[in-house]
Phi, psi and omega in degrees: 000157182087133178068022179318127175216151182248132176245114182256132196247126162277121189233099189060234195256003184231170173257153182225135179267130181205132167218174169234141177251016183251234186273341191234155175294154184206124034220141177266163182308141178291139179226002194274202190280353177260105181289146179295142177247190183299330183287309177299348185247019178094006190266141177087196209244136178225152174250121189237154167281124146287071191288159172314122186291343166274001191298318196066042187267141179261138168273113193247141162270117174299123179049025179120270201224046177035218187291345167296350172206163174322110186305147174068349199285156174292321183305305177310315175292318180299311190284348173277330171298327180271354169270122197293328188293331184278112177276343184206158177231145166264129185239156176240126184262137165234167181229123186276170178309327179254042166061022170257138181272126173228170179252124179194146171283327195255157171303154191220038184287341177239027182239137185245124157292126192222148187289357186249117180320311190300346179235012168286097198261343189283093193279167185230164177311124175107348188081013179290152166295151178284126182270158171289148177290303186312309173313321190272330182282326174299313167315309189275327175297321175290339175279346182077022177267138160287153171242136171247107182273098181275126179240124166285146186285183170298142174203152181318308175322333185237072180293335186281358197296144173227170175281008175293336178307305174315295181309324186284310192287324171289331185278339171276325167308322186292313178311304202265014174064035193248007181301301178307353180252355194247186159206147187240130178234168185183143178285332184267126186293329188293308173308312177303325181289320174293321177304301182306324182282331182266324176213088189289354163266005188276134177303144172235150176239111189269121182275147175217139166268316193230073187305137178283182187291322187270021184307318170285310197287348184293317183246337174228084186291166177299141191067359172286152179291131172264146183249152185291119177109357179288158185194142162272132189238109203247128162317129191316321200286327189268328192293144182232169178286329174289347171293304181307321177295305181292339179283310187303323179298323177277352183085017178254164176236167185243133181245141177249134178241135163282140166287152186266341173284158189300132180292156169292154179290141174096341190245013185289151194282116185216171164311304182310310173295327184295313179297337183275312190304311183303320193289342184271354180108006174298126188255351170246122175234115169293097194250165178237012186215066178300341182294350171298323191242000000 
């Protein structure tokens, strides 16, 4: 976020909009180990939304490839890397009982990760295996994807949660030289403050399902230092043009994220809904249906 730029790339028979809103320009032609396929290169027929080409909107795959593949699975992140319109992906980090960082939405504190597939019982929708964070990061870096790392805060379902998950996640990203390709988001303000303390130039994303009146000031009070890439990440059904205006006035950007739960009537994820959000002033769309773009 901040300094949005759009680069139009010729891909097969069509043009693909892609941009990076963090610390590096995005998106260069993919040269990693995950090869593009005909779908990513524009061959074949797709139902798409024709977003305004001057909008500079970043398309982000929710939990990898949204509802199209098992959530937070390696397969989903490989597919996202192959999809030319996706500039970034969102993923969820959890810490297992044996202190391994894995990519999974729900708590796994009573689950032990082992390197043998036969012993990995933490199933995902569709039966995919729970991947290690380090493996997902490698796929994303190889695929030229930027990474929105969501770190969960304390919750009733995770009584043993500690701030160690934040420290260890940042340490892993640092070790993998991935920090410049990442932003960290959370619903928990203490998590964001800890990230700011340890990595003050790492972009933050403040997550909200229903933003309060002081949704900006809760994370960025007057006088707070802003980082290029800082954003407010709001549920698509609640984001308004007033939110976009308030964020823009503080130098922030707005992400609209779609829930994987059933949408309210009139807010279903569709080409029309994506266009509506763009017209509100949204800068990033975290989507479950990459087939729309």
